[in-house]
Amino acid sequence: NISLTGNWNGTGGTFTPGTGTVTFNGTANNVTQTFNPGASSFYDLTINNTGTGTAKVQLSTNALTVTHYMYVNAGTFDPNSLTVTGSGTNTLNVTGTILVDAATFAGSYASFETLTLNSGSTVNYNRGGTQEVNPVSYYNLTLSNSSAKTMTSVTTITGDLTVSGSATMTGN
């Protein structure tokens, strides 16, 4: 297992994950932990960034493949216009916040067999262009930045719905 409070820069070499967990444990306020996975995949990945303000873990340079579990327990995960792909038997489990910056949820988080949005979680569709909102049950749903965010089917929101910036929401 690896616990990291800094950045991951996979610009060369090989990382073989085995069956361990890589945990981003950032604690600094308003700090972005950058994550370049290079060509490596990850077995279990945990985002546990407790910094406040704009603190987040953000992909950089390369897309990410997770082969088992991806947990976003605390803080914000930003795919940064790259794709996170679930491979094998896999789950995306969210208690913190995930950003969706592709035109669809699957454009940011592809091929996850199971999506679990726990109490307190937030999914923020924050693309500066049109987006389709995945028809699942959300705890908190945020539609931000700009352009139309279209509900493609029945969507259940247990917590709060926030529409901000110049985003517009279109029902189904």
XYZ file of N, CA, C and O in Angstrom:
688
model
N 0.839 -1.192 0.000
C 0.000 0.000 0.000
C 0.878 1.248 0.000
O 1.924 1.270 0.646
N 0.393 2.267 -0.689
C 1.126 3.527 -0.786
C 0.194 4.656 -0.370
O -0.932 4.756 -0.856
N 0.669 5.514 0.533
C -0.065 6.701 0.954
C 0.749 7.910 0.523
O 1.930 8.017 0.847
N 0.103 8.827 -0.202
C 0.816 9.919 -0.843
C 0.185 11.262 -0.486
O -1.026 11.440 -0.667
N 0.996 12.208 0.004
C 0.486 13.553 0.252
C 0.943 14.529 -0.823
O 0.486 15.660 -0.846
N 1.823 14.084 -1.712
C 2.309 14.914 -2.810
C 1.689 14.496 -4.126
O 0.543 14.031 -4.173
N 2.454 14.630 -5.190
C 1.993 14.338 -6.545
C 2.500 12.971 -7.005
O 3.503 12.480 -6.512
N 1.828 12.382 -7.992
C 2.266 11.137 -8.637
C 2.616 11.503 -10.068
O 1.781 11.983 -10.810
N 3.871 11.274 -10.460
C 4.332 11.657 -11.785
C 4.878 10.441 -12.518
O 6.068 10.134 -12.415
N 4.012 9.739 -13.241
C 4.398 8.536 -13.969
C 4.917 8.843 -15.354
O 4.264 8.524 -16.345
N 6.085 9.465 -15.451
C 6.611 9.874 -16.756
C 7.563 8.855 -17.359
O 8.078 9.048 -18.438
N 7.824 7.778 -16.674
C 8.715 6.740 -17.186
C 8.750 5.603 -16.190
O 8.177 5.672 -15.116
N 9.411 4.537 -16.554
C 9.464 3.399 -15.658
C 8.132 2.676 -15.622
O 7.210 2.977 -16.373
N 8.033 1.708 -14.727
C 6.839 0.887 -14.634
C 6.386 0.776 -13.192
O 7.203 0.523 -12.301
N 5.112 0.953 -12.951
C 4.503 0.703 -11.654
C 3.612 -0.512 -11.811
O 2.723 -0.532 -12.664
N 3.853 -1.544 -11.000
C 3.021 -2.739 -11.006
C 2.213 -2.740 -9.715
O 2.783 -2.865 -8.629
N 0.894 -2.603 -9.803
C 0.094 -2.359 -8.606
C -0.115 -3.563 -7.693
O -0.409 -3.383 -6.522
N -0.008 -4.771 -8.179
C -0.364 -5.913 -7.341
C -1.817 -5.782 -6.917
O -2.668 -5.376 -7.699
N -2.105 -6.103 -5.645
C -3.468 -5.961 -5.129
C -3.522 -4.922 -4.011
O -4.402 -4.955 -3.163
N -2.602 -3.987 -4.017
C -2.542 -2.957 -2.988
C -3.357 -1.728 -3.346
O -3.967 -1.632 -4.411
N -3.345 -0.793 -2.427
C -4.093 0.458 -2.565
C -3.139 1.635 -2.626
O -2.210 1.729 -1.818
N -3.373 2.535 -3.555
C -2.682 3.822 -3.596
C -3.678 4.849 -3.081
O -4.792 4.957 -3.610
N -3.287 5.582 -2.035
C -4.171 6.567 -1.416
C -3.566 7.954 -1.514
O -2.421 8.165 -1.092
N -4.324 8.884 -2.074
C -3.943 10.297 -2.068
C -4.508 10.902 -0.798
O -5.723 11.021 -0.647
N -3.617 11.255 0.125
C -3.997 11.771 1.439
C -3.613 13.232 1.604
O -3.005 13.608 2.596
N -3.958 14.071 0.650
C -3.628 15.490 0.766
C -4.349 16.136 1.926
O -5.508 15.821 2.203
N -3.664 17.030 2.618
C -4.272 17.736 3.743
C -4.172 19.257 3.606
O -4.774 19.981 4.389
N -3.401 19.729 2.628
C -3.192 21.170 2.485
C -4.415 21.832 1.858
O -5.029 21.288 0.934
N -4.770 22.994 2.359
C -5.898 23.751 1.832
C -5.519 24.402 0.504
O -4.391 24.870 0.334
N -6.463 24.435 -0.433
C -6.307 25.103 -1.726
C -5.124 24.584 -2.540
O -4.518 25.333 -3.300
N -4.779 23.300 -2.395
C -3.662 22.707 -3.122
C -4.179 21.581 -4.012
O -4.995 20.765 -3.585
N -3.684 21.538 -5.244
C -4.032 20.468 -6.170
C -2.917 19.432 -6.171
O -1.762 19.757 -6.423
N -3.277 18.179 -5.865
C -2.347 17.065 -6.028
C -2.492 16.600 -7.465
O -3.583 16.183 -7.866
N -1.423 16.657 -8.257
C -1.513 16.204 -9.638
C -1.196 14.714 -9.709
O -0.385 14.191 -8.944
N -1.860 14.054 -10.641
C -1.769 12.603 -10.758
C -1.605 12.239 -12.225
O -2.562 12.270 -12.991
N -0.378 11.938 -12.625
C -0.092 11.444 -13.962
C 0.221 9.959 -13.834
O 1.314 9.585 -13.420
N -0.741 9.068 -14.166
C -0.511 7.637 -13.985
C 0.446 7.032 -15.002
O 0.827 5.871 -14.872
N 0.857 7.812 -16.005
C 1.693 7.254 -17.058
C 0.943 6.132 -17.749
O -0.252 6.213 -17.991
N 1.648 5.040 -18.039
C 1.032 3.888 -18.703
C 0.546 2.848 -17.700
O 0.099 1.776 -18.077
N 0.634 3.153 -16.405
C 0.298 2.186 -15.360
C -1.187 2.160 -15.044
O -1.865 3.178 -15.106
N -1.677 0.983 -14.663
C -3.024 0.861 -14.129
C -2.908 0.732 -12.612
O -1.828 0.513 -12.079
N -4.044 0.870 -11.933
C -4.071 0.823 -10.479
C -5.131 -0.176 -10.048
O -6.207 -0.228 -10.637
N -4.839 -0.959 -9.013
C -5.783 -1.952 -8.514
C -6.856 -1.260 -7.685
O -8.007 -1.177 -8.083
N -6.480 -0.753 -6.510
C -7.386 0.053 -5.680
C -6.807 1.453 -5.580
O -5.625 1.625 -5.288
N -7.648 2.447 -5.796
C -7.230 3.841 -5.717
C -8.187 4.560 -4.784
O -9.409 4.457 -4.945
N -7.635 5.276 -3.804
C -8.457 6.010 -2.848
C -8.069 7.483 -2.860
O -6.891 7.824 -2.757
N -9.073 8.344 -2.983
C -8.891 9.789 -2.857
C -9.433 10.156 -1.487
O -10.616 9.960 -1.202
N -8.549 10.642 -0.642
C -8.917 10.988 0.729
C -8.323 12.352 1.063
O -7.612 12.505 2.042
N -8.591 13.315 0.200
C -7.993 14.638 0.304
C -8.848 15.494 1.232
O -9.954 15.890 0.886
N -8.321 15.787 2.413
C -9.087 16.526 3.419
C -8.803 18.026 3.414
O -9.329 18.747 4.259
N -7.981 18.503 2.473
C -7.750 19.942 2.368
C -9.053 20.651 2.012
O -9.960 20.074 1.410
N -9.157 21.911 2.374
C -10.378 22.678 2.114
C -10.179 23.645 0.956
O -9.094 23.745 0.393
N -11.216 24.360 0.629
C -11.154 25.337 -0.458
C -11.102 24.631 -1.791
O -11.940 23.785 -2.085
N -10.106 24.943 -2.603
C -9.989 24.356 -3.939
C -9.111 23.106 -3.955
O -8.699 22.650 -5.023
N -8.825 22.521 -2.808
C -7.998 21.310 -2.753
C -8.651 20.184 -3.538
O -9.864 19.981 -3.466
N -7.829 19.474 -4.343
C -8.356 18.366 -5.131
C -7.213 17.497 -5.626
O -6.055 17.867 -5.559
N -7.584 16.332 -6.137
C -6.663 15.469 -6.871
C -7.079 15.565 -8.325
O -8.253 15.362 -8.662
N -6.117 15.893 -9.204
C -6.438 16.150 -10.608
C -5.536 15.319 -11.520
O -4.311 15.351 -11.383
N -6.162 14.578 -12.441
C -5.380 13.849 -13.448
C -4.613 14.838 -14.303
O -5.086 15.943 -14.571
N -3.432 14.410 -14.749
C -2.667 15.219 -15.696
C -2.012 14.306 -16.718
O -1.591 13.200 -16.381
N -1.976 14.713 -17.937
C -1.246 14.098 -19.044
C -1.835 12.791 -19.567
O -2.052 12.655 -20.752
N -2.087 11.787 -18.703
C -2.550 10.477 -19.164
C -3.865 10.075 -18.511
O -4.117 10.404 -17.356
N -4.660 9.315 -19.267
C -5.898 8.744 -18.722
C -5.538 7.713 -17.655
O -4.385 7.313 -17.514
N -6.544 7.250 -16.910
C -6.341 6.357 -15.772
C -7.179 5.103 -15.934
O -8.344 5.178 -16.320
N -6.589 3.941 -15.599
C -7.326 2.684 -15.553
C -7.267 2.127 -14.143
O -6.183 2.019 -13.555
N -8.439 1.790 -13.597
C -8.553 1.187 -12.268
C -9.147 -0.202 -12.460
O -10.201 -0.342 -13.091
N -8.484 -1.227 -11.893
C -8.915 -2.604 -12.150
C -9.736 -3.225 -11.022
O -10.172 -4.362 -11.150
N -9.981 -2.503 -9.950
C -10.776 -3.059 -8.847
C -11.689 -1.977 -8.281
O -12.799 -1.812 -8.740
N -11.235 -1.236 -7.279
C -12.054 -0.191 -6.656
C -11.414 1.180 -6.804
O -10.208 1.335 -6.631
N -12.251 2.177 -7.069
C -11.842 3.569 -6.947
C -12.770 4.202 -5.930
O -13.986 4.246 -6.123
N -12.183 4.637 -4.817
C -12.934 5.292 -3.749
C -12.610 6.778 -3.769
O -11.443 7.161 -3.799
N -13.628 7.614 -3.754
C -13.437 9.045 -3.518
C -14.110 9.299 -2.176
O -15.306 9.560 -2.103
N -13.313 9.144 -1.105
C -13.847 9.221 0.261
C -14.006 10.643 0.758
O -14.955 10.948 1.474
N -13.051 11.501 0.430
C -13.085 12.888 0.896
C -12.394 13.752 -0.143
O -11.485 13.305 -0.840
N -12.829 14.989 -0.244
C -12.236 15.896 -1.206
C -12.831 15.731 -2.583
O -13.872 15.105 -2.777
N -12.123 16.287 -3.575
C -12.613 16.341 -4.947
C -11.644 15.622 -5.875
O -10.435 15.803 -5.768
N -12.207 14.835 -6.795
C -11.407 14.222 -7.862
C -11.798 14.869 -9.174
O -12.981 14.941 -9.517
N -10.789 15.320 -9.934
C -10.984 16.024 -11.199
C -10.299 15.238 -12.317
O -9.078 15.157 -12.354
N -11.071 14.665 -13.270
C -10.441 13.930 -14.360
C -9.715 14.827 -15.371
O -8.951 14.332 -16.194
N -9.962 16.122 -15.302
C -9.226 17.097 -16.106
C -9.306 16.799 -17.612
O -8.305 16.805 -18.314
N -10.499 16.492 -18.092
C -10.769 16.194 -19.506
C -10.112 14.901 -19.988
O -9.973 14.679 -21.188
N -9.691 14.049 -19.061
C -9.165 12.724 -19.378
C -10.197 11.694 -18.920
O -11.140 12.021 -18.213
N -10.017 10.436 -19.296
C -10.990 9.408 -18.949
C -10.439 8.477 -17.887
O -9.303 8.029 -17.970
N -11.273 8.179 -16.889
C -10.975 7.151 -15.886
C -11.776 5.923 -16.313
O -13.001 5.990 -16.417
N -11.086 4.812 -16.539
C -11.743 3.608 -17.038
C -11.667 2.494 -16.007
O -10.591 2.203 -15.480
N -12.813 1.888 -15.734
C -12.856 0.701 -14.899
C -12.593 -0.513 -15.773
O -13.134 -0.629 -16.860
N -11.741 -1.406 -15.300
C -11.391 -2.602 -16.064
C -11.496 -3.808 -15.147
O -11.131 -3.734 -13.976
N -11.982 -4.923 -15.660
C -12.149 -6.103 -14.814
C -13.381 -5.940 -13.947
O -14.336 -5.250 -14.300
N -13.381 -6.551 -12.759
C -14.467 -6.403 -11.791
C -14.176 -5.140 -10.998
O -13.211 -5.094 -10.245
N -14.996 -4.097 -11.157
C -14.618 -2.795 -10.619
C -15.812 -1.996 -10.120
O -16.936 -2.205 -10.546
N -15.516 -1.074 -9.212
C -16.535 -0.221 -8.606
C -15.991 1.189 -8.450
O -14.846 1.377 -8.035
N -16.814 2.182 -8.758
C -16.543 3.578 -8.429
C -17.442 3.915 -7.260
O -18.669 3.878 -7.372
N -16.827 4.204 -6.104
C -17.549 4.424 -4.852
C -17.247 5.844 -4.380
O -16.089 6.164 -4.090
N -18.277 6.704 -4.290
C -18.065 8.127 -4.024
C -18.778 8.560 -2.752
O -19.982 8.361 -2.606
N -18.006 9.159 -1.843
C -18.554 9.844 -0.685
C -18.167 11.323 -0.746
O -18.864 12.178 -0.222
N -17.058 11.630 -1.431
C -16.613 13.007 -1.641
C -17.278 13.599 -2.873
O -18.474 13.400 -3.101
N -16.475 14.283 -3.702
C -16.976 14.962 -4.892
C -16.205 14.485 -6.116
O -14.982 14.403 -6.080
N -16.933 14.196 -7.189
C -16.288 13.933 -8.475
C -16.784 14.954 -9.486
O -17.948 15.356 -9.465
N -15.863 15.391 -10.342
C -16.208 16.299 -11.420
C -16.418 15.492 -12.690
O -15.695 14.531 -12.949
N -17.403 15.883 -13.479
C -17.665 15.291 -14.789
C -17.451 16.406 -15.797
O -18.232 17.351 -15.845
N -16.364 16.301 -16.584
C -16.059 17.388 -17.510
C -16.092 16.951 -18.970
O -15.634 17.662 -19.847
N -16.658 15.783 -19.230
C -16.893 15.324 -20.605
C -18.365 15.567 -20.939
O -19.154 15.954 -20.081
N -18.750 15.301 -22.164
C -20.143 15.521 -22.583
C -21.108 14.583 -21.871
O -22.283 14.908 -21.707
N -20.604 13.409 -21.432
C -21.421 12.440 -20.702
C -20.640 11.923 -19.505
O -19.414 12.052 -19.440
N -21.343 11.298 -18.571
C -20.681 10.700 -17.410
C -19.656 9.671 -17.866
O -18.528 9.644 -17.385
N -20.032 8.823 -18.826
C -19.132 7.779 -19.318
C -17.919 8.345 -20.041
O -16.901 7.668 -20.166
N -17.992 9.581 -20.487
C -16.826 10.220 -21.089
C -15.755 10.541 -20.065
O -14.568 10.626 -20.386
N -16.164 10.717 -18.818
C -15.211 10.953 -17.726
C -14.914 9.682 -16.948
O -13.788 9.470 -16.498
N -15.925 8.831 -16.755
C -15.797 7.596 -15.949
C -16.400 6.450 -16.756
O -17.606 6.226 -16.715
N -15.554 5.725 -17.484
C -16.022 4.712 -18.428
C -15.930 3.304 -17.861
O -14.966 2.967 -17.163
N -16.920 2.499 -18.182
C -16.893 1.045 -17.979
C -16.845 0.585 -16.528
O -16.430 -0.539 -16.253
N -17.265 1.404 -15.583
C -17.360 0.923 -14.206
C -18.614 0.066 -14.083
O -19.708 0.489 -14.446
N -18.453 -1.163 -13.579
C -19.587 -2.073 -13.440
C -20.578 -1.591 -12.391
O -21.773 -1.755 -12.523
N -20.041 -1.012 -11.308
C -20.888 -0.555 -10.215
C -20.544 0.895 -9.887
O -19.375 1.240 -9.741
N -21.568 1.733 -9.776
C -21.420 3.124 -9.352
C -22.184 3.280 -8.056
O -23.402 3.066 -8.023
N -21.487 3.645 -6.986
C -22.117 3.850 -5.685
C -21.926 5.303 -5.280
O -20.794 5.759 -5.084
N -23.039 6.045 -5.173
C -23.006 7.441 -4.741
C -23.597 7.487 -3.340
O -24.804 7.429 -3.165
N -22.714 7.563 -2.356
C -23.099 7.480 -0.948
C -23.684 8.782 -0.420
O -23.565 9.834 -1.047
N -24.268 8.708 0.760
C -24.770 9.882 1.459
C -23.641 10.900 1.595
O -22.531 10.563 1.988
N -23.917 12.154 1.223
C -22.921 13.214 1.309
C -22.132 13.419 0.031
O -21.426 14.408 -0.109
N -22.227 12.491 -0.916
C -21.463 12.615 -2.160
C -22.039 13.713 -3.051
O -23.211 14.060 -2.948
N -21.161 14.249 -3.919
C -21.580 15.250 -4.901
C -20.992 14.885 -6.251
O -19.812 14.580 -6.358
N -21.833 14.924 -7.267
C -21.373 14.804 -8.650
C -21.595 16.165 -9.289
O -22.711 16.688 -9.270
N -20.516 16.749 -9.823
C -20.569 18.089 -10.396
C -20.291 18.004 -11.895
O -19.167 17.727 -12.306
N -21.330 18.211 -12.700
C -21.180 18.294 -14.153
C -20.688 19.709 -14.448
O -21.467 20.660 -14.395
N -19.394 19.845 -14.736
C -18.794 21.182 -14.785
C -18.147 21.517 -16.122
O -17.298 22.403 -16.195
N -18.561 20.870 -17.181
C -17.998 21.154 -18.501
C -18.460 22.520 -18.985
O -19.596 22.915 -18.765
N -17.597 23.215 -19.683
C -17.947 24.501 -20.274
C -18.661 24.324 -21.598
O -18.504 25.129 -22.501
N -19.428 23.269 -21.732
C -20.195 22.969 -22.938
C -21.375 22.109 -22.544
O -21.573 21.805 -21.366
N -22.173 21.698 -23.516
C -23.364 20.906 -23.213
C -22.997 19.550 -22.622
O -21.943 18.995 -22.924
N -23.873 19.043 -21.765
C -23.668 17.752 -21.121
C -24.996 17.035 -20.945
O -26.027 17.669 -20.741
N -24.952 15.692 -20.998
C -26.093 14.864 -20.642
C -25.863 14.341 -19.233
O -24.804 13.788 -18.937
N -26.848 14.515 -18.377
C -26.747 14.081 -16.983
C -27.176 12.614 -16.898
O -28.278 12.258 -17.325
N -26.287 11.783 -16.373
C -26.527 10.344 -16.244
C -27.771 10.093 -15.389
O -27.889 10.647 -14.291
N -28.728 9.279 -15.854
C -29.958 9.047 -15.092
C -29.758 8.012 -13.978
O -30.110 6.848 -14.110
N -29.156 8.458 -12.880
C -28.956 7.606 -11.698
C -29.463 8.348 -10.473
O -29.878 9.507 -10.558
N -29.406 7.724 -9.325
C -29.783 8.380 -8.070
C -28.567 9.080 -7.487
O -27.563 8.432 -7.176
N -28.669 10.391 -7.353
C -27.591 11.210 -6.804
C -27.912 11.561 -5.361
O -29.075 11.659 -4.988
N -26.862 11.835 -4.574
C -27.098 12.441 -3.282
C -27.160 13.952 -3.511
O -28.211 14.551 -3.389
N -26.033 14.569 -3.883
C -26.021 15.981 -4.279
C -25.622 16.053 -5.745
O -24.686 15.375 -6.171
N -26.301 16.881 -6.504
C -26.000 17.061 -7.919
C -25.769 18.541 -8.172
O -26.604 19.378 -7.825
N -24.613 18.844 -8.796
C -24.284 20.220 -9.146
C -24.109 20.324 -10.650
O -23.437 19.488 -11.262
N -24.734 21.331 -11.246
C -24.588 21.640 -12.661
C -23.947 23.017 -12.724
O -24.565 24.003 -12.300
N -22.700 23.077 -13.211
C -21.965 24.340 -13.106
C -21.260 24.693 -14.409
O -21.346 23.969 -15.391
N -20.565 25.797 -14.367
C -19.820 26.362 -15.473
C -20.806 26.982 -16.457
O -21.455 27.939 -16.109
N -20.957 26.431 -17.662
C -21.845 27.067 -18.641
C -22.527 26.018 -19.507
O -22.225 24.828 -19.411
N -23.444 26.468 -20.311
C -24.169 25.664 -21.308
C -25.255 24.791 -20.691
O -25.434 24.744 -19.491
N -25.954 24.076 -21.570
C -27.100 23.266 -21.167
C -26.655 21.934 -20.573
O -25.784 21.260 -21.107
N -27.289 21.567 -19.480
C -27.117 20.270 -18.829
C -28.479 19.592 -18.951
O -29.469 20.052 -18.379
N -28.551 18.512 -19.710
C -29.822 17.887 -20.048
C -30.033 16.605 -19.262
O -29.190 15.712 -19.286
N -31.175 16.538 -18.594
C -31.574 15.319 -17.897
C -32.152 14.401 -18.963
O -33.155 14.737 -19.590
N -31.533 13.241 -19.183
C -31.939 12.366 -20.281
C -33.050 11.395 -19.885
O -33.665 10.786 -20.745
N -33.289 11.238 -18.591
C -34.309 10.328 -18.101
C -34.617 10.728 -16.663
O -34.126 11.739 -16.172
N -35.368 9.915 -15.970
C -35.704 10.205 -14.576
C -34.424 10.195 -13.744
O -33.626 9.265 -13.810
N -34.227 11.253 -12.990
C -33.063 11.387 -12.125
C -33.553 11.681 -10.719
O -34.367 12.573 -10.518
N -33.052 10.920 -9.756
C -33.438 11.113 -8.358
C -32.299 11.808 -7.619
O -31.140 11.401 -7.744
N -32.636 12.843 -6.849
C -31.655 13.577 -6.054
C -32.130 13.563 -4.609
O -33.173 14.126 -4.289
N -31.352 12.900 -3.752
C -31.723 12.768 -2.348
C -31.370 14.016 -1.544
O -32.071 14.377 -0.616
N -30.263 14.660 -1.919
C -29.789 15.849 -1.202
C -30.137 17.108 -1.956
O -31.309 17.387 -2.235
N -29.110 17.866 -2.342
C -29.298 19.174 -2.960
C -29.030 19.153 -4.460
O -28.131 18.462 -4.936
N -29.789 19.969 -5.190
C -29.527 20.267 -6.591
C -29.045 21.708 -6.642
O -29.717 22.614 -6.141
N -27.859 21.916 -7.246
C -27.304 23.259 -7.382
C -27.036 23.531 -8.855
O -26.381 22.726 -9.524
N -27.554 24.633 -9.365
C -27.267 25.086 -10.725
C -26.547 26.412 -10.579
O -27.093 27.351 -9.996
N -25.293 26.484 -11.095
C -24.494 27.690 -10.875
C -23.780 28.131 -12.142
O -23.804 27.435 -13.160
N -23.108 29.282 -12.047
C -22.457 29.855 -13.214
C -23.536 30.251 -14.212
O -24.604 30.715 -13.848
N -23.265 30.013 -15.491
C -24.283 30.283 -16.505
C -24.849 28.969 -17.072
O -25.401 28.948 -18.167
N -24.749 27.888 -16.298
C -25.323 26.608 -16.699
C -26.842 26.707 -16.698
O -27.430 27.436 -15.907
N -27.459 25.963 -17.610
C -28.905 25.861 -17.641
C -29.285 24.376 -17.566
O -28.610 23.536 -18.140
N -30.370 24.088 -16.864
C -30.827 22.720 -16.720
C -32.062 22.519 -17.588
O -32.988 23.312 -17.550
N -32.041 21.419 -18.355
C -33.170 21.052 -19.200
C -33.680 19.716 -18.744
O -32.932 18.724 -18.723
N -34.953 19.653 -18.364
C -35.575 18.398 -17.928
C -35.831 17.473 -19.088
O -35.732 17.840 -20.247
N -36.211 16.251 -18.751
C -36.505 15.266 -19.808
C -37.982 15.276 -20.143
O -38.809 15.785 -19.488
